[in-house]
Coordinates of C-alpha atoms in Angstrom, one line a residue:
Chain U
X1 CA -36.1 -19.5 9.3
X2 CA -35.3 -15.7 9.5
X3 CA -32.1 -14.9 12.4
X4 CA -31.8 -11.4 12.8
X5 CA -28.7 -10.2 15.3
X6 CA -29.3 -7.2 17.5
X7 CA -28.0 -4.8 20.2
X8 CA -30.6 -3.9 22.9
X9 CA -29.8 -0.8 25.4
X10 CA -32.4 -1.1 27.7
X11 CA -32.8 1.6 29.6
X12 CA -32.2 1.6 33.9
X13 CA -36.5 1.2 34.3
X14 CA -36.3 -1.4 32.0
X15 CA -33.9 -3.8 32.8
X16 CA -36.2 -5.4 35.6
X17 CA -39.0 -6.2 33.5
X18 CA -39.1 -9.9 31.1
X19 CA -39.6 -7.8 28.0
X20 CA -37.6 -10.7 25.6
X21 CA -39.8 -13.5 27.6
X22 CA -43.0 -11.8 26.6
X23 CA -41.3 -11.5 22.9
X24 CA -41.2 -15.3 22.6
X25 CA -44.9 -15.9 24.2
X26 CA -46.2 -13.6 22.1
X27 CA -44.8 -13.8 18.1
X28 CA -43.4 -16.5 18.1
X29 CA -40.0 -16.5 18.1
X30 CA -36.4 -18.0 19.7
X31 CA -34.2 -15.9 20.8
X32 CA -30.4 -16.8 21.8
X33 CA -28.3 -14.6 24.2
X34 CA -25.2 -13.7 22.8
X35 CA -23.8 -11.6 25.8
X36 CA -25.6 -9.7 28.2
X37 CA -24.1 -7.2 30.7
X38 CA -25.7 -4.0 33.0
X39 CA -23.3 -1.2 32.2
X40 CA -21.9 1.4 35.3
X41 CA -25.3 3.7 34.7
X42 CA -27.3 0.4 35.4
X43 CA -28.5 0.4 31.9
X44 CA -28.6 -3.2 30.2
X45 CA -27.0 -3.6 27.1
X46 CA -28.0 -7.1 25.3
X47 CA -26.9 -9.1 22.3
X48 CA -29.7 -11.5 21.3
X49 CA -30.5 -13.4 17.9
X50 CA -34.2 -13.5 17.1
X51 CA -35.0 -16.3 15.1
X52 CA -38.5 -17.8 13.7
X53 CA -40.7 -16.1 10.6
X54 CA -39.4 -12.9 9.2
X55 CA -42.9 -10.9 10.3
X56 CA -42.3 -12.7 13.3
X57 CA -39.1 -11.1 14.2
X58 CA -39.9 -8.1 13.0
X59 CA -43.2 -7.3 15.1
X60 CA -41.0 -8.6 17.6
X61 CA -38.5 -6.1 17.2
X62 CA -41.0 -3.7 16.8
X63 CA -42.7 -4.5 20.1
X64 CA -39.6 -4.4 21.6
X65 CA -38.8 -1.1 20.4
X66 CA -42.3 0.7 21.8
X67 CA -41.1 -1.0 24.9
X68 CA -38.0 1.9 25.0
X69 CA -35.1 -0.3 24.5
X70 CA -32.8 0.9 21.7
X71 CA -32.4 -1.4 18.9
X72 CA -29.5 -1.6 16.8
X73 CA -28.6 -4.4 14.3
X74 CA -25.1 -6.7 15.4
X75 CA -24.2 -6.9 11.8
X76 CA -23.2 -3.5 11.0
X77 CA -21.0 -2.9 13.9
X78 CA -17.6 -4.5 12.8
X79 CA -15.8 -3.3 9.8
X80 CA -13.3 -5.0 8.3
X81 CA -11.1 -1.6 6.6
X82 CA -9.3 -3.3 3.7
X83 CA -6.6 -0.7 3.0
X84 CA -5.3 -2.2 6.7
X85 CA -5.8 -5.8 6.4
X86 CA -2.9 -7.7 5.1
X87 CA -5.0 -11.0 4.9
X88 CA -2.7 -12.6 7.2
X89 CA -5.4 -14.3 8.5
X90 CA -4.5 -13.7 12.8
X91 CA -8.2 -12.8 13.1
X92 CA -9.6 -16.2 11.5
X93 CA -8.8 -18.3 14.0
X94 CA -10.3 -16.2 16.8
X95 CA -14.0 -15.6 15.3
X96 CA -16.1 -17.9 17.2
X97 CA -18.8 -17.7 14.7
X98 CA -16.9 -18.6 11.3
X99 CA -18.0 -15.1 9.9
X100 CA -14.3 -14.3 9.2
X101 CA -12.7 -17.3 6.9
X102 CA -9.7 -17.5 4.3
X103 CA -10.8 -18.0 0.7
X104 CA -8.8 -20.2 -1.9
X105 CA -6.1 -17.7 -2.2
X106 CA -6.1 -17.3 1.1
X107 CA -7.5 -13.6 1.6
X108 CA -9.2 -13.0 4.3
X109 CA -13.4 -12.8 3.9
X110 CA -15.5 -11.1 6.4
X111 CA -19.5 -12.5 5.9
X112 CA -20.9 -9.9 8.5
X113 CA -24.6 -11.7 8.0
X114 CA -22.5 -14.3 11.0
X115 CA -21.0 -11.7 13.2
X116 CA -21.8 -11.7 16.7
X117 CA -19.4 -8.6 17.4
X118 CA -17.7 -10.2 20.0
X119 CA -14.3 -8.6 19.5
X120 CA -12.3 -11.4 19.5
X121 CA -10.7 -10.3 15.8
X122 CA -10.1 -7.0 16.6
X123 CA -7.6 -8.0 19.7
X124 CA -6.2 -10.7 17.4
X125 CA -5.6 -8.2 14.5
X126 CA -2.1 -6.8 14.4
X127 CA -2.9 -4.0 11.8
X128 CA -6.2 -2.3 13.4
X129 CA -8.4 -3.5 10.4
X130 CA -10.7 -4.2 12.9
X131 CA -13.1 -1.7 12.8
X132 CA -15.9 -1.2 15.6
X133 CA -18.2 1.1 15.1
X134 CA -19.4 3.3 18.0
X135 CA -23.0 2.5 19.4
X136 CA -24.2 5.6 17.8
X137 CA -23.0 5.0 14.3
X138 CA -24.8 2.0 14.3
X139 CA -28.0 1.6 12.3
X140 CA -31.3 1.6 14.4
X141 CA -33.8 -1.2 13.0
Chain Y
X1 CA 23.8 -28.5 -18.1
X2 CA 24.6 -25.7 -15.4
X3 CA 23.8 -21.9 -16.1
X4 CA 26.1 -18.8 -15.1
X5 CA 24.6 -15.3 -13.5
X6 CA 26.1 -13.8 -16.9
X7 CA 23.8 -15.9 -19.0
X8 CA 21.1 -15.6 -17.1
X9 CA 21.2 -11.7 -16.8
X10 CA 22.0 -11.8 -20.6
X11 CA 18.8 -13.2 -21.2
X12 CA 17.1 -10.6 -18.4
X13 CA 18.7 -8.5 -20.5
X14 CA 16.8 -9.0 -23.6
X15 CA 13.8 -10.0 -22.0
X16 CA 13.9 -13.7 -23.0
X17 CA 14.4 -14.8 -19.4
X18 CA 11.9 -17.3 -18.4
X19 CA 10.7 -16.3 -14.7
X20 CA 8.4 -18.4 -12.4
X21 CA 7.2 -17.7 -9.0
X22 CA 8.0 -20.2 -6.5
X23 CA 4.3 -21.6 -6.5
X24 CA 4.5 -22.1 -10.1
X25 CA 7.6 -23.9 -9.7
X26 CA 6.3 -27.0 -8.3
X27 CA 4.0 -27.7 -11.2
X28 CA 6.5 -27.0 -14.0
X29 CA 8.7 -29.5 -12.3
X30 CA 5.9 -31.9 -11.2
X31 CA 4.6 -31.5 -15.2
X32 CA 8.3 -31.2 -17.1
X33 CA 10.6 -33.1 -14.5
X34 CA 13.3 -31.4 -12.8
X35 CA 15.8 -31.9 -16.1
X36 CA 13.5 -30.0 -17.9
X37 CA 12.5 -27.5 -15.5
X38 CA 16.1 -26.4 -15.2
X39 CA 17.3 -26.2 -19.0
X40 CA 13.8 -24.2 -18.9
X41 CA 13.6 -21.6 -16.1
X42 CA 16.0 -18.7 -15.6
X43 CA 14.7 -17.3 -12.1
X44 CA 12.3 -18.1 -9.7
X45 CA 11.0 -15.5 -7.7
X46 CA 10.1 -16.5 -4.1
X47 CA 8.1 -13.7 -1.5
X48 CA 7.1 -13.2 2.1
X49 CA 5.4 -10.8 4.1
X50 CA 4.8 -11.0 7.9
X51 CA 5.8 -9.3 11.5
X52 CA 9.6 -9.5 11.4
X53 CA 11.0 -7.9 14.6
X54 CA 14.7 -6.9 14.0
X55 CA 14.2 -4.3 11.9
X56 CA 14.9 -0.7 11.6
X57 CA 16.0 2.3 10.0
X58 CA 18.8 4.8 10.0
X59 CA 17.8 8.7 9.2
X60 CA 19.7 11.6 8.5
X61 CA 17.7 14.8 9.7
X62 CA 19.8 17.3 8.5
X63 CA 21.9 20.1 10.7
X64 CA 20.1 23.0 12.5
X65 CA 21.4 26.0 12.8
X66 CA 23.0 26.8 15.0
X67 CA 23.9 23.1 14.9
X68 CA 23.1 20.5 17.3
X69 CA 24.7 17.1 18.0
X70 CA 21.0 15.7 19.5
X71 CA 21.5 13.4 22.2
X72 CA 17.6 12.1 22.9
X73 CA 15.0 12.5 20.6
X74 CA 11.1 11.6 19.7
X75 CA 10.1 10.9 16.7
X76 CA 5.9 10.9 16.5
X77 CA 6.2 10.4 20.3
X78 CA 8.6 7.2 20.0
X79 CA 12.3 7.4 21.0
X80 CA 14.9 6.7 18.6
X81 CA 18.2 5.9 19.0
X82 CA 20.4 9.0 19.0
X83 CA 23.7 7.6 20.4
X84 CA 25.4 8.5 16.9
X85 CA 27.1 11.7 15.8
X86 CA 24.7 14.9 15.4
X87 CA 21.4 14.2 13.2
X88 CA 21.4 10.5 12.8
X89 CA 19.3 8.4 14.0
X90 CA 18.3 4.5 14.5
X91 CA 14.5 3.8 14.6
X92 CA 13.9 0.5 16.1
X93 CA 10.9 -1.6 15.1
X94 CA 9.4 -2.5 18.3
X95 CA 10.4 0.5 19.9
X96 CA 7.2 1.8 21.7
X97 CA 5.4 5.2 22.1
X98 CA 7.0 7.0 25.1
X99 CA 3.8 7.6 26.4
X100 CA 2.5 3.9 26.0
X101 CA 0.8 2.2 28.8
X102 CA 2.6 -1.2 27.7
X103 CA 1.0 -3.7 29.7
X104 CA -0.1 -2.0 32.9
X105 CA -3.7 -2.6 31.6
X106 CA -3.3 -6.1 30.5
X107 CA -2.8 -7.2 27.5
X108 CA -1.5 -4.0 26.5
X109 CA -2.5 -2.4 22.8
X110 CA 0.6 -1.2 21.6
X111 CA -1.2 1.1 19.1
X112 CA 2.4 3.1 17.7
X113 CA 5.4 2.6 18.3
X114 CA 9.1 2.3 15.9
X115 CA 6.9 0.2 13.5
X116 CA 4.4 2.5 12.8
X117 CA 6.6 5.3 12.8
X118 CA 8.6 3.7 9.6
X119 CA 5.1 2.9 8.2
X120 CA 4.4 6.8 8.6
X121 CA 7.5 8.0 6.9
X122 CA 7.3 5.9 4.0
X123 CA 3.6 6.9 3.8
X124 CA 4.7 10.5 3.6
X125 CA 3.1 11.9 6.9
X126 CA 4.7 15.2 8.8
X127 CA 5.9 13.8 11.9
X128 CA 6.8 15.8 15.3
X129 CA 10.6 15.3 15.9
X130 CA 11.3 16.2 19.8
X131 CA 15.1 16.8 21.0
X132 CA 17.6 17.7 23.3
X133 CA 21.0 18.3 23.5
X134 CA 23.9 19.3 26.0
X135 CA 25.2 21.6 24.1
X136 CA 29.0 21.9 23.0
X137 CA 31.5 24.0 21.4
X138 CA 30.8 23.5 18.0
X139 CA 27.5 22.0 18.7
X140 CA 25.6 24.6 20.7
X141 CA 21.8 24.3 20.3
X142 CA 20.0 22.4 22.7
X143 CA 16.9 22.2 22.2
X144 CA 14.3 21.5 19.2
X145 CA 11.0 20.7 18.8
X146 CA 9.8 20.6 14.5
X147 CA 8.1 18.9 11.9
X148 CA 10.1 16.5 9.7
X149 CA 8.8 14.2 6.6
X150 CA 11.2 11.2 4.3
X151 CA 11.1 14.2 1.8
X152 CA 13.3 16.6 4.4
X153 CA 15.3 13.7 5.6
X154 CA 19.2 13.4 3.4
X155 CA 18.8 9.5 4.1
X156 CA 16.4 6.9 5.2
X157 CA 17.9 3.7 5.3
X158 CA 15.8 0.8 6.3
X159 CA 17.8 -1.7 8.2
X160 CA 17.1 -4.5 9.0
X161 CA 19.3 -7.5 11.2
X162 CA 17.3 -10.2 10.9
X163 CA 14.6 -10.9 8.3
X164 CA 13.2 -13.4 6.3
X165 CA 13.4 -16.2 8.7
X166 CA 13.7 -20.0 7.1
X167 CA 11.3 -21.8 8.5
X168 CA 10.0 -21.1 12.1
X169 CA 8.1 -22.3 15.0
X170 CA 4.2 -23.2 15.4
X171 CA 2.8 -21.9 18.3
X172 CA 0.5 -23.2 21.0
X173 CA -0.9 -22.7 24.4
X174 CA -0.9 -26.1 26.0
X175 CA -0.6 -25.2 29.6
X176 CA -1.8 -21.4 30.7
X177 CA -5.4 -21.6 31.8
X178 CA -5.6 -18.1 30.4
X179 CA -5.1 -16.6 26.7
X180 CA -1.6 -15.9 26.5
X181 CA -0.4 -12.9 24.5
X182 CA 2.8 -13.6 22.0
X183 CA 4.7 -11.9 19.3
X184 CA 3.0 -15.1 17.5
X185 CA -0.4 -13.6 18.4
X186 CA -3.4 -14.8 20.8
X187 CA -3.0 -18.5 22.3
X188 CA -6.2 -19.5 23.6
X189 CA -5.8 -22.0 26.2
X190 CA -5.7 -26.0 26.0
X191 CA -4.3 -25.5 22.1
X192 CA -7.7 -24.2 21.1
X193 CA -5.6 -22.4 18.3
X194 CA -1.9 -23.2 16.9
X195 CA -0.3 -20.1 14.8
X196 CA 2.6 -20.2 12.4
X197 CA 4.3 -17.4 10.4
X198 CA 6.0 -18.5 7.2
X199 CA 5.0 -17.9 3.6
X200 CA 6.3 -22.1 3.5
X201 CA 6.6 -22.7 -0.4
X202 CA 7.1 -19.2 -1.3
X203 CA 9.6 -18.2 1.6
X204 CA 12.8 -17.3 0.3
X205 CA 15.5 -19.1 2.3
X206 CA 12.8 -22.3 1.8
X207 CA 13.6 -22.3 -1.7
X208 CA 17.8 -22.0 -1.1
X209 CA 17.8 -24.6 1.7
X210 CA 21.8 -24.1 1.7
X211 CA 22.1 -20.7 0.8
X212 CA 24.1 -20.8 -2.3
X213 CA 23.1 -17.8 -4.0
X214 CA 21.0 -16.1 -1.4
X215 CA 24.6 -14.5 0.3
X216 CA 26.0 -11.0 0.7
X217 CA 25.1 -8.5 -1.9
X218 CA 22.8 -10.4 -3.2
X219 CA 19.6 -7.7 -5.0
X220 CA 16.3 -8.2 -4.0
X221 CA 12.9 -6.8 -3.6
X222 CA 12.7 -5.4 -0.4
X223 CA 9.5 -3.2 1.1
X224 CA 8.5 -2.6 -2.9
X225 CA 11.9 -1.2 -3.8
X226 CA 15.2 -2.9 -5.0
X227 CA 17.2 -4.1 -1.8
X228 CA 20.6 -6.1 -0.5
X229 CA 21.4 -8.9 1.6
X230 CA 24.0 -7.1 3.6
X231 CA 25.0 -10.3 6.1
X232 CA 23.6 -13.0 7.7
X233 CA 21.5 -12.6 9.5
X234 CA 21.4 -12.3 13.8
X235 CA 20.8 -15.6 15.0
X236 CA 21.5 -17.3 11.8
X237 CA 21.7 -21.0 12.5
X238 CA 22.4 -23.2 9.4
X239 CA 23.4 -26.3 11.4
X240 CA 19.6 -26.8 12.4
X241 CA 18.4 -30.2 11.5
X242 CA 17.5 -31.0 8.0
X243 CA 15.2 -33.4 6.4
X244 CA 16.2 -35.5 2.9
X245 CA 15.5 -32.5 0.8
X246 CA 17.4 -30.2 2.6
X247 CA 15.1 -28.3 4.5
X248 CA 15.5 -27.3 7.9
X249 CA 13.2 -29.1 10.4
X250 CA 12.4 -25.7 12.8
X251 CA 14.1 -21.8 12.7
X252 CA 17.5 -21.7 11.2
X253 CA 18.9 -19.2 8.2
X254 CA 18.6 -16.0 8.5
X255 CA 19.4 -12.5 6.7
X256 CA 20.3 -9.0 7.4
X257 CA 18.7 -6.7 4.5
X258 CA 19.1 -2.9 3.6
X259 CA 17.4 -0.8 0.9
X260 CA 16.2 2.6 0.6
X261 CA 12.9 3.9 2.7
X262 CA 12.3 6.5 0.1
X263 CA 11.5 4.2 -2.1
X264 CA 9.6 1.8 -0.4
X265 CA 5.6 1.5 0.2
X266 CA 3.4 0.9 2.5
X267 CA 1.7 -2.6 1.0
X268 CA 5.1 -3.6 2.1
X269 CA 6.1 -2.4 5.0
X270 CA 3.5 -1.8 7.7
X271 CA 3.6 -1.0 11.0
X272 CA 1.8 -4.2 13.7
X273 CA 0.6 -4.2 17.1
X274 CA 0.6 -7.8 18.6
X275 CA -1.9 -7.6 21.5
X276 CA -0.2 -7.7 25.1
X277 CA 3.2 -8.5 23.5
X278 CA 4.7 -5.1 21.5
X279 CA 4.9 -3.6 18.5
X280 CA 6.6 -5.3 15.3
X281 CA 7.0 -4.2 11.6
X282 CA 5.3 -6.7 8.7
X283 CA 8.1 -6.2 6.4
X284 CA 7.6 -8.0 2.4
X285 CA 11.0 -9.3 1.2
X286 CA 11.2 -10.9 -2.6
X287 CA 14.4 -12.6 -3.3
X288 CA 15.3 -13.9 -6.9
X289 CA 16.7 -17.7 -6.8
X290 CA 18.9 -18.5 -10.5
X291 CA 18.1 -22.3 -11.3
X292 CA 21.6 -22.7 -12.0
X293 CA 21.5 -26.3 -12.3
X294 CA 19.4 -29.7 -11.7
X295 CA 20.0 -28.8 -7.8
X296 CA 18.8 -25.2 -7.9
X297 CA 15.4 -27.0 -9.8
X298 CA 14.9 -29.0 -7.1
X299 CA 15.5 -26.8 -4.3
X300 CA 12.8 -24.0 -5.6
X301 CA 10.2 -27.0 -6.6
X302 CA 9.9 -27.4 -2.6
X303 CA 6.1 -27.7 -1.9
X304 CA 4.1 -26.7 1.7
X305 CA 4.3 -30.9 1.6
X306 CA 7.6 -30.8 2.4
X307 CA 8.1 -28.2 4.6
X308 CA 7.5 -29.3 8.5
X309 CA 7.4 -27.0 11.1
X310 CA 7.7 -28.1 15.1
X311 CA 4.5 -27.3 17.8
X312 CA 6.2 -25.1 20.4
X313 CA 4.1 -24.6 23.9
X314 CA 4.4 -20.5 24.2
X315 CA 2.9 -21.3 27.9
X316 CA 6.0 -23.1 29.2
X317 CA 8.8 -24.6 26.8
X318 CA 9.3 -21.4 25.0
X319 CA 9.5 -18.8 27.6
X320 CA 11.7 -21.3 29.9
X321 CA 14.1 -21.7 27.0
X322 CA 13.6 -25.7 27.1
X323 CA 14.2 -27.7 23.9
X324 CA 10.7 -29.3 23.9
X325 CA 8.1 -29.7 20.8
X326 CA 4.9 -31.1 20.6
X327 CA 5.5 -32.8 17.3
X328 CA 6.1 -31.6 13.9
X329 CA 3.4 -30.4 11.2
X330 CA 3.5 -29.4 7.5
X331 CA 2.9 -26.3 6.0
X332 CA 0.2 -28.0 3.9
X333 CA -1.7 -29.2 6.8
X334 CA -1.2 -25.6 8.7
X335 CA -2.7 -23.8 5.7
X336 CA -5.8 -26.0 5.7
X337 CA -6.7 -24.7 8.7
X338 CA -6.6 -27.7 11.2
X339 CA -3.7 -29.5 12.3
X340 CA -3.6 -33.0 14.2
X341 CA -1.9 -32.5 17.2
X342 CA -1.7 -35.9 19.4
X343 CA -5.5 -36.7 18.0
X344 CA -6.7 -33.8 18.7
X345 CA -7.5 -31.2 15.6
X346 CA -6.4 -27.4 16.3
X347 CA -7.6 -24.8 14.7
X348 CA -4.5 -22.9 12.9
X349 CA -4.2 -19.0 12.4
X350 CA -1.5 -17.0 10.5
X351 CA 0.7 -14.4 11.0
X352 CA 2.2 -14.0 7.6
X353 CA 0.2 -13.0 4.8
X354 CA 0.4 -15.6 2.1
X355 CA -1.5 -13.2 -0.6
X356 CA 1.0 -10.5 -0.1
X357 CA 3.9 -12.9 -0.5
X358 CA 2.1 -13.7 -3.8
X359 CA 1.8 -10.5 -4.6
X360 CA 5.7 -9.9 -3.7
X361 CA 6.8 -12.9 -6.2
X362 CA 4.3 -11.7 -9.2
X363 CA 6.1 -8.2 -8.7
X364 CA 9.5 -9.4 -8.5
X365 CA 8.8 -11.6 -12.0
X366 CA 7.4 -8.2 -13.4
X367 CA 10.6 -6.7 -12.8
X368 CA 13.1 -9.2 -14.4
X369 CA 11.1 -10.0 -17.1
X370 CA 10.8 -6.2 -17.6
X371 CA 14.2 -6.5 -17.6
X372 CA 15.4 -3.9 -15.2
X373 CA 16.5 -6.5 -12.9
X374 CA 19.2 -8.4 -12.9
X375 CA 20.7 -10.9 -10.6
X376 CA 23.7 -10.3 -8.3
X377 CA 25.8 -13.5 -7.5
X378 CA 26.7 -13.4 -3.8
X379 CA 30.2 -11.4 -3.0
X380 CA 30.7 -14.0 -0.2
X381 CA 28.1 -16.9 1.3
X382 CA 26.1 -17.0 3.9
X383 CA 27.6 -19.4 7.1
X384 CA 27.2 -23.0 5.6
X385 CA 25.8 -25.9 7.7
X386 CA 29.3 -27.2 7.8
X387 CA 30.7 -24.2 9.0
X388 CA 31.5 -24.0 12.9
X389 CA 28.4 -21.2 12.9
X390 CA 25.8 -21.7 15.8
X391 CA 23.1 -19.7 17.0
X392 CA 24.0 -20.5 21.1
X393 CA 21.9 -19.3 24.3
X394 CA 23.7 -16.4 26.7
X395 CA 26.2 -18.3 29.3
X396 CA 24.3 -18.1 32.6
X397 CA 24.8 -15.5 34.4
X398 CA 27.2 -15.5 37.4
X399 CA 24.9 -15.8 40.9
X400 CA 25.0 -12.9 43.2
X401 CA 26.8 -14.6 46.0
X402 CA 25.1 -14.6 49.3
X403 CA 26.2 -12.6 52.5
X404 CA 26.9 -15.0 54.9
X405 CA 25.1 -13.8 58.5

C-alpha cells in the first residue's frame, strides 16, 4: 500500500465539483480528509492522503492536477530547524500522528513521511524550531 | 573514609580526579556498592537545562557624552529596568516586547521579549537601545537612540534569582474543556497530555537532597561559562516533604546564580516563548557535587526511580492556589512517555531538555578532569530543612470596606 499526503488549492470554480469522488471511482484509490476548509477568496484548500497502488495514486494525482487544483506534497511543509530545537521534547506530545518521537537519548526525531502539518508542534514549541513553510515554497508534485 | 575539598582539588589538580556524571553514577554504585563508589569517585557532575523564569541580567552601557542618567529605555524593542544610577540596567527574562500583542489574540506568541534579548547579546547581535532621560545638572542629555552589542557593554552580568529548581510539579488539564496555555506548556483538555520540567537524575539540587555543598559561593557551570551560587534561591523551601532517601516529594530548593554573559553561549542560554503564557529563558546550569563520604555516594546515585513528582491540575488547583495533587509519579515513568494517572494512561511531554543536561554534565567532567576546575566549598549553606525557612503564600489582602448607603 502506497499513502501519499497532499495539499489541494482548489480554485473558487472548482470547489463545487466531486473531483476527489471521481478520483476514487476511477483509479482506484482511498482517500482520507485530513482537514478541509474554503479560505476568505472562496478558494478550497484540502489535506487528503491518497492511499492504494503507487501508479494508482499517482494517475490520481495527475488527474487531479489537469483538473486545476494545485498540488503540493504535506510532507515537505514542516521543518524541524535543529540549530533551534533543544530536544526538550514540548512538541512530542502534541503531534497527533506520532511523526515527532524522542529516541533513546531522548533527542527529539522528526519522521516527516507521518506529518499531517497540522501545527500542533509549532504552537507547542517554545524555541520556534518549528518551521512552516509558506504554500509557495512547497514542492508541487 | 571521608574526603576534604583540598584533597579532592589536589587530585583536580594533577588530573587524577575521577569524575562521573550523575547518570553514570548510579551504575558505578549499583556495580561497586556505595563503599566503593565513594573511596572511588572524586566529583560527580550533575546538569539541567530548561525554561527557568527568574532570571536576568545586569548591563553596563557605558556613559554618553554629554552624560545621561537614562531613566526608561528599550533594548531590541523590550524595556529594561533602568531604575538604577546612569547606564545600568536590569534585563528581566520574561519581560516582553513593548510592542507585543500579549494575549489580545489568544493564546498570544510572545515571539521576543527579555529572554530573547539575553539570547541576542550573548549571540553577538547589534541591538537598538532606545532612551530617555529628564535631564539634570550633571546629567544633561535626554535623549538617545544607538546601536549597542556585549562587546560595547563594560559589564553583562547574568543574574539570575531563582534557578535550578529541585524537583517540581507535573502538570495537567483535568478540568478546562479548552487547551489551556501554561508556563508548563499546552494542556489539552481531560489530561490528554501531563508535562514535567526536571532533568530528574541529572538535576543538581536532586543529587544534594540537603544541600551540603551546593551553598553560597559554590563554582559551577553556568550558560557554558564558569558561574556562582550567590544565595538561595527565591522561594527556596527546604522543609517540603521528603521521602526515605531524602528527596523532596514536589518543588522545594532553590538557587540564585550569577556568572558572566560574555562568556556564555547560546546552547546554553536561549531565549523561549511558551504559547499564550509569556516569554521565559531556558537557562543550562552544571553544578559539581564532591562525594565526600558514604552519604555524598548515596545522594548522587539517586535514579529517575526514586524521584516522584506530584500531578497538579493547571485548570483549577494551581491557579486558585489550593494544595490539591492528583497523585504522585516518578521520573522514570514520566520519561517513558505515559504515566498512569487514576487508570487512565497520559501521554507525557517535556519542558526540559534531558540531552542538553547531558551535554551540560559531559562538559562540566571535561573541565575538572582537564583540570581547570576546581571545587569551591560553600562560604555559608543554603537554609536547611530544620531551619525556620519557608516558602509562605502573600497574607490576604485587606477588603476594600464597603460604603454603607
Amino acid at each position: 500500500m502506497f499513502t501519499e499526503k497532499l495539499l489541494m488549492h482548489f480554485p473558487r470554480e472548482l470547489v463545487q465539483q466531486p473531483i476527489l469522488s471521481v478520483v476514487t471511482r476511477e483509479f482506484d484509490i482511498t482517500f482520507n480528509i485530513i482537514s478541509a476548509r474554503i479560505t476568505e477568496n472562496e478558494e478550497g484548500v484540502m489535506k487528503v492522503e491518497l492511499r492504494g497502488k503507487r501508479q494508482d495514486v499517482q494517475a490520481a494525482t495527475r488527474y487531479i492536477r489537469e483538473k486545476g487544483v494545485t498540488v503540493r506534497s504535506l510532507s515537505k511543509f514542516i521543518r524541524i530547524d535543529k540549530d533551534l530545537c533543544t530536544d526538550c521534547g514540548a512538541c512530542v506530545v502534541h503531534c497527533p500522528t506520532a511523526a515527532l518521537y524522542c529516541d533513546e537519548g531522548r533527542a527529539v526525531v522528526f519522521d516527516k513521511k507521518k506529518c499531517i502539518a497540522c501545527e500542533l508542534c509549532r504552537t507547542a514549541c517554545p524555541f520556534h524550531a518549528v518551521v512552516v513553510a509558506h504554500i509557495e515554497e512547497a514542492e508541487r508534485v | 573514609m571521608t574526603k576534604s575539598y583540598e584533597e579532592i582539588n589536589e587530585r583536580i589538580k594533577k588530573g587524577k580526579a575521577v569524575v562521573v556524571t550523575a547518570e553514570e553514577m548510579i551504575s558505578v554504585v549499583k556495580d561497586r556498592g556505595v563503599r566503593a563508589a565513594a573511596r572511588e569517585v572524586d566529583v560527580v557532575t550533575t546538569g539541567t537545562f530548561g525554561p527557568m523564569c527568574s532570571s536576568g541580567a545586569f548591563i553596563n552601557v557605558g556613559h554618553t557624552r554629554p552624560k545621561m542618567k537614562i531613566r526608561h529605555a528599550t533594548i531590541g524593542g523590550v524595556p529594561v529596568f533602568g531604575g538604577l544610577a546612569a547606564v545600568d540596567f536590569y534585563i528581566g527574562a520574561t519581560e516582553v516586547a513593548e510592542d507585543d500583542p500579549l494575549n489580545r489574540v489568544f493564546p498570544g506568541e510572545f515571539r521576543y521579549g527579555g529572554g530573547h534579548l539575553i539570547e541576542d547579546l550573548i549571540a553577538g547581535r547589534r541591538l537598538r537601545l532606545v532612551a530617555r532621560a529628564y535631564g539634570t545638572d550633571c546629567y544633561p542629555r535626554r535623549e538617545l537612540d544607538t546601536e549597542i552589542t556585549i562587546k560595547d557593554l563594560n559589564e553583562a552580568v547574568l543574574v539570575n534569582p531563582r534557578n535550578a529548581y529541585q524537583n517540581y510539579n507535573v502538570a495537567v488539564n483535568a478540568h478546562s474543556s479548552r487547551p489551556i496555555y501554561t508556563y508548563m506548556g499546552v494542556l489539552v483538555p481531560n489530561m490528554a497530555n501531563a508535562n514535567y520540567c526536571s532533568a530528574g537524575q541529572l538535576s543538581p539540587l536532586l543529587n544534594d537532597p540537603h544541600y551540603r555543598t551546593i551553598g553560597i559561593g559554590t563554582r559551577i557551570f553556568l550558560g557554558g561559562a564558569v558561574g556562582y551560587v550567590y544565595w538561595h534561591g527565591t522561594q527556596h523551601d527546604p522543609t517540603t516533604a521528603r521521602n526515605e532517601r531524602g528527596v523532596p516529594t514536589g518543588g522545594a530548593g532553590t538557587i540564585a546564580v550569577v556568572g558572566d554573559m560574555k562568556k556564555m553561549s547560546t546552547e546554553f542560554i536561549r531565549g523561549a516563548s511558551l504559547r499564550g503564557y509569556g516569554v521565559s529563558l531556558a537557562v543550562g546550569i552544571g553544578i559539581p557535587i564532591p562525594v565526600l563520604d558514604m552519604e555524598m555516594a548515596r545522594y548522587t546515585a539517586v535514579s529517575d526511580r526514586d524521584i516522584t513528582a506530584p500531578v497538579i491540575d493547571y485548570s483549577r488547583a494551581y491557579p486558585e492556589a489550593r494544595q490539591e495533587t492528583l497523585g504522585q509519579v516518578s521520573y522514570a515513568e514520566l520519561r517513558s512517555g505515559r504515566i498512569d494517572l487514576k487508570g487512565t494512561e497520559v501521554k507525557t511531554g517535556s519542558l526540559s531538555s534531558y540531552p542538553k543536561a547531558k551535554r551540560i554534565a559531559e562538559t562540566l567532567k571535561g573541565w575538572i578532569e582537564a583540570g581547570s576546575f576546581a571545587l569551591s566549598p560553600p562560604a555559608e549553606l543554603l537554609p536547611q530543612a530544620d531551619s525556620s525557612h519557608a516558602f509562605k503564600p502573600m497574607k490576604p489582602p485587606r477588603r476594600s470596606r464597603r460604603k454603607k448607603p
